[in-house]
């Protein structure tokens, strides 16, 4: 899968090139490109923002640099174009699976007071929000989307790990333990040391159900 990120601050995306996503990029399983919108500004100072028409606080990102950047990275509109915005639909696990169908995704990061509405009208396929709060820009949401999607690209993470995780079956994941067997007086549940895989699976299902009921009961009623 190819993901292209359009941003005014490409230096913010260093974390994507480390850890699991970094290894996947080096192995050629992912293709993530970070593109600086300023490079497409048609003025000598590479200015990409201006005061809003009608007045108001802050600055608004201008349409020309963004439009030119989008046309450069996706000239035939074959990619699925997403604007990271607090006004967008909330990003959830089922959306991750939906985005996997696309061979190329373009993520547009806004900044300041946002972007000129004409960019959305002319170039954007959908808006996505990672939660009901406002950030200084779309860079952190773009990294969240990249990380979530990349985990499901073939070969990035084992199928077993993906199957057992939180939201994988609509609930929360069971508690995890590792060595030592006793830490600060707290012991690992005996069933996990038993070697009885049927009992371990049963315990994990029960723990998942209890945690979901306690922490996220809304997930149990999903779809009702």
CSV table of C-alpha atoms in Angstrom, one decimal:
chain,number,residue,atom,x,y,z
A,1,UNK,CA,0.0,0.0,0.0
A,2,UNK,CA,1.1,3.5,-0.8
A,3,UNK,CA,0.3,6.4,1.6
A,4,UNK,CA,1.2,10.0,0.7
A,5,UNK,CA,1.1,12.6,3.5
A,6,UNK,CA,0.8,16.3,2.6
A,7,UNK,CA,2.0,18.6,5.4
A,8,UNK,CA,3.7,21.9,6.2
A,9,UNK,CA,5.8,20.2,8.8
A,10,UNK,CA,7.4,17.0,7.4
A,11,UNK,CA,9.9,16.8,10.2
A,12,UNK,CA,7.1,15.8,12.6
A,13,UNK,CA,6.8,12.3,10.9
A,14,UNK,CA,10.1,10.9,12.0
A,15,UNK,CA,8.3,8.3,14.3
A,16,UNK,CA,6.8,6.6,11.3
A,17,UNK,CA,10.3,5.6,10.1
A,18,UNK,CA,11.1,3.8,13.4
A,19,UNK,CA,9.9,0.6,15.1
A,20,UNK,CA,7.4,-1.7,13.3
A,21,UNK,CA,6.4,0.8,10.6
A,22,UNK,CA,10.1,1.6,10.0
A,23,UNK,CA,11.0,-2.0,9.5
A,24,UNK,CA,8.0,-2.5,7.2
A,25,UNK,CA,9.2,0.4,5.1
A,26,UNK,CA,12.7,-0.9,4.8
A,27,UNK,CA,11.4,-4.3,3.8
A,28,UNK,CA,9.3,-2.7,1.1
A,29,UNK,CA,5.9,-3.8,2.6
A,30,UNK,CA,4.8,-0.2,2.9
A,31,UNK,CA,5.4,2.9,0.9
A,32,UNK,CA,4.9,6.1,2.9
A,33,UNK,CA,5.9,9.5,1.3
A,34,UNK,CA,5.9,12.7,3.3
A,35,UNK,CA,5.4,15.7,1.0
A,36,UNK,CA,6.1,19.4,2.0
A,37,UNK,CA,3.2,21.5,0.8
A,38,UNK,CA,5.4,24.6,0.8
A,39,UNK,CA,7.4,23.2,-2.1
A,40,UNK,CA,4.3,23.8,-4.3
A,41,UNK,CA,3.6,27.5,-3.4
A,42,UNK,CA,3.8,29.8,-6.4
A,43,UNK,CA,5.2,32.8,-4.5
A,44,UNK,CA,8.8,33.6,-3.8
A,45,UNK,CA,8.5,33.3,0.0
A,46,UNK,CA,6.7,29.9,-0.2
A,47,UNK,CA,3.8,31.4,1.8
A,48,UNK,CA,1.0,28.9,2.3
A,49,UNK,CA,-1.4,30.8,4.7
A,50,UNK,CA,-3.3,34.1,4.8
A,51,UNK,CA,-5.9,36.0,6.8
A,52,UNK,CA,-9.5,34.7,6.6
A,53,UNK,CA,-12.0,36.5,4.5
A,54,UNK,CA,-14.7,38.0,6.8
A,55,UNK,CA,-12.2,38.5,9.6
A,56,UNK,CA,-11.5,36.3,12.6
A,57,UNK,CA,-8.5,35.0,14.5
A,58,UNK,CA,-5.7,33.0,13.1
A,59,UNK,CA,-4.6,32.1,9.6
A,60,UNK,CA,-6.1,29.8,6.9
A,61,UNK,CA,-4.1,27.6,4.6
A,62,UNK,CA,-4.3,28.9,1.0
A,63,UNK,CA,-5.9,26.7,-1.8
A,64,UNK,CA,-3.1,27.0,-4.4
A,65,UNK,CA,-0.2,25.3,-2.7
A,66,UNK,CA,-2.5,22.4,-1.5
A,67,UNK,CA,-4.2,22.0,-4.8
A,68,UNK,CA,-0.9,22.0,-6.7
A,69,UNK,CA,0.5,19.4,-4.2
A,70,UNK,CA,-2.5,17.1,-4.6
A,71,UNK,CA,-2.3,17.3,-8.4
A,72,UNK,CA,1.4,16.5,-8.3
A,73,UNK,CA,1.1,13.4,-6.2
A,74,UNK,CA,-2.2,12.2,-7.6
A,75,UNK,CA,-2.7,13.7,-11.1
A,76,UNK,CA,-5.4,11.3,-12.2
A,77,UNK,CA,-7.3,11.1,-8.9
A,78,UNK,CA,-6.7,7.4,-8.5
A,79,UNK,CA,-5.9,7.7,-4.8
A,80,UNK,CA,-8.4,8.1,-2.0
A,81,UNK,CA,-8.0,11.6,-0.6
A,82,UNK,CA,-8.6,12.3,3.1
A,83,UNK,CA,-8.5,15.5,5.0
A,84,UNK,CA,-7.7,15.1,8.7
A,85,UNK,CA,-10.3,17.4,10.4
A,86,UNK,CA,-12.2,17.6,13.7
A,87,UNK,CA,-15.3,18.0,11.6
A,88,UNK,CA,-14.8,14.5,10.0
A,89,UNK,CA,-16.3,11.2,10.8
A,90,UNK,CA,-14.7,9.5,13.9
A,91,UNK,CA,-11.9,7.1,13.0
A,92,UNK,CA,-12.8,3.6,14.2
A,93,UNK,CA,-11.6,0.1,13.6
A,94,UNK,CA,-14.1,-0.6,10.8
A,95,UNK,CA,-12.8,2.4,9.0
A,96,UNK,CA,-9.3,1.0,9.1
A,97,UNK,CA,-10.5,-2.1,7.3
A,98,UNK,CA,-12.4,0.0,4.8
A,99,UNK,CA,-9.3,2.0,3.9
A,100,UNK,CA,-7.3,-1.2,3.2
A,101,UNK,CA,-9.2,-1.6,-0.1
A,102,UNK,CA,-7.3,1.4,-1.6
A,103,UNK,CA,-3.9,1.0,-3.3
A,104,UNK,CA,-3.0,4.7,-2.7
A,105,UNK,CA,-4.2,7.0,0.1
A,106,UNK,CA,-3.5,10.7,0.3
A,107,UNK,CA,-3.6,12.3,3.7
A,108,UNK,CA,-3.9,16.1,3.9
A,109,UNK,CA,-2.8,17.8,7.2
A,110,UNK,CA,-4.4,21.1,7.9
A,111,UNK,CA,-2.9,23.6,10.3
A,112,UNK,CA,-3.6,27.0,11.9
A,113,UNK,CA,-7.4,27.7,11.6
A,114,UNK,CA,-7.8,25.0,8.8
A,115,UNK,CA,-7.8,25.0,5.0
A,116,UNK,CA,-9.7,27.0,2.4
A,117,UNK,CA,-13.1,25.2,1.9
A,118,UNK,CA,-12.5,25.1,-1.9
A,119,UNK,CA,-9.8,22.6,-1.4
A,120,UNK,CA,-12.3,20.3,0.3
A,121,UNK,CA,-14.9,20.9,-2.4
A,122,UNK,CA,-12.5,20.3,-5.3
A,123,UNK,CA,-10.1,17.6,-4.1
A,124,UNK,CA,-11.1,15.7,-1.0
A,125,UNK,CA,-13.1,12.4,-0.9
A,126,UNK,CA,-13.7,12.3,2.9
A,127,UNK,CA,-12.8,14.0,6.2
A,128,UNK,CA,-11.7,12.0,9.2
A,129,UNK,CA,-11.3,12.9,12.9
A,130,UNK,CA,-9.5,10.8,15.5
A,131,UNK,CA,-11.7,12.2,18.3
A,132,UNK,CA,-13.8,14.9,19.7
A,133,UNK,CA,-11.1,17.4,20.4
A,134,UNK,CA,-9.0,20.0,18.5
A,135,UNK,CA,-5.3,19.7,17.8
A,136,UNK,CA,-2.9,22.3,16.4
A,137,UNK,CA,-2.8,20.5,13.1
A,138,UNK,CA,-3.5,17.3,11.2
A,139,UNK,CA,0.0,15.8,11.6
A,140,UNK,CA,-0.7,13.7,14.7
A,141,UNK,CA,-4.0,12.4,13.3
A,142,UNK,CA,-2.2,11.5,10.0
A,143,UNK,CA,0.4,9.5,12.0
A,144,UNK,CA,-2.4,7.7,13.8
A,145,UNK,CA,-4.1,6.7,10.5
A,146,UNK,CA,-0.8,5.6,9.0
A,147,UNK,CA,0.0,3.4,12.0
A,148,UNK,CA,-3.4,1.9,12.2
A,149,UNK,CA,-3.6,1.0,8.5
A,150,UNK,CA,0.0,-0.2,8.2
A,151,UNK,CA,-0.6,-2.9,10.9
A,152,UNK,CA,-3.0,-4.7,8.6
A,153,UNK,CA,-0.8,-4.7,5.5
A,154,UNK,CA,0.4,-8.2,4.7
A,155,UNK,CA,3.6,-9.1,6.5
A,156,UNK,CA,3.8,-6.1,8.8
A,157,UNK,CA,2.4,-7.9,11.9
A,158,UNK,CA,1.6,-11.6,12.4
A,159,UNK,CA,-2.0,-12.7,11.8
A,160,UNK,CA,-2.1,-14.2,15.3
A,161,UNK,CA,-1.3,-10.9,16.9
A,162,UNK,CA,-4.0,-9.1,14.9
A,163,UNK,CA,-6.6,-11.7,15.6
A,164,UNK,CA,-6.3,-11.5,19.4
A,165,UNK,CA,-6.1,-7.8,19.9
A,166,UNK,CA,-8.5,-5.2,21.2
A,167,UNK,CA,-11.5,-4.5,18.8
A,168,UNK,CA,-10.4,-7.5,16.7
A,169,UNK,CA,-13.6,-9.3,17.8
A,170,UNK,CA,-15.5,-6.3,18.8
A,171,UNK,CA,-14.3,-6.3,22.4
A,172,UNK,CA,-11.3,-5.4,24.5
A,173,UNK,CA,-8.2,-7.6,24.7
A,174,UNK,CA,-7.6,-9.8,27.7
A,175,UNK,CA,-4.7,-8.9,30.2
A,176,UNK,CA,-1.2,-9.9,29.2
A,177,UNK,CA,1.6,-11.2,31.4
A,178,UNK,CA,5.3,-12.1,31.1
A,179,UNK,CA,8.3,-13.0,33.3
A,180,UNK,CA,8.8,-12.9,36.2
A,181,UNK,CA,5.9,-15.1,37.5
A,182,UNK,CA,5.8,-13.0,40.7
A,183,UNK,CA,6.4,-9.2,40.7
A,184,UNK,CA,6.0,-7.0,43.8
A,185,UNK,CA,3.9,-9.7,45.4
A,186,UNK,CA,1.5,-10.1,42.4
A,187,UNK,CA,1.4,-13.5,40.7
A,188,UNK,CA,0.6,-14.3,37.1
A,189,UNK,CA,-2.8,-16.1,37.0
A,190,UNK,CA,-2.2,-19.8,37.5
A,191,UNK,CA,-4.1,-20.9,34.4
A,192,UNK,CA,-1.5,-19.1,32.2
A,193,UNK,CA,1.2,-21.3,33.7
A,194,UNK,CA,-0.8,-24.6,33.4
A,195,UNK,CA,-0.1,-25.4,29.7
A,196,UNK,CA,-3.8,-26.2,29.2
A,197,UNK,CA,-4.5,-24.3,26.1
A,198,UNK,CA,-8.3,-24.9,26.2
A,199,UNK,CA,-8.5,-23.5,29.7
A,200,UNK,CA,-6.2,-20.6,28.8
A,201,UNK,CA,-8.4,-19.7,25.8
A,202,UNK,CA,-11.5,-19.9,28.0
A,203,UNK,CA,-9.9,-17.7,30.6
A,204,UNK,CA,-8.9,-15.1,28.0
A,205,UNK,CA,-12.4,-15.0,26.6
A,206,UNK,CA,-13.9,-14.5,30.0
A,207,UNK,CA,-11.4,-11.8,30.8
A,208,UNK,CA,-12.1,-10.0,27.5
A,209,UNK,CA,-15.8,-10.1,28.2
A,210,UNK,CA,-15.4,-8.8,31.8
A,211,UNK,CA,-13.1,-6.0,30.7
A,212,UNK,CA,-15.4,-4.9,27.9
A,213,UNK,CA,-18.4,-4.9,30.2
A,214,UNK,CA,-16.5,-2.8,32.8
A,215,UNK,CA,-14.6,-0.4,30.6
A,216,UNK,CA,-16.5,-0.2,27.3
A,217,UNK,CA,-20.0,-1.5,27.7
A,218,UNK,CA,-21.0,0.4,24.6
A,219,UNK,CA,-19.1,-2.1,22.5
A,220,UNK,CA,-21.4,-4.9,23.8
A,221,UNK,CA,-24.4,-3.0,22.5
A,222,UNK,CA,-22.9,-2.2,19.1
A,223,UNK,CA,-25.3,-2.9,16.3
A,224,UNK,CA,-28.3,-3.3,18.6
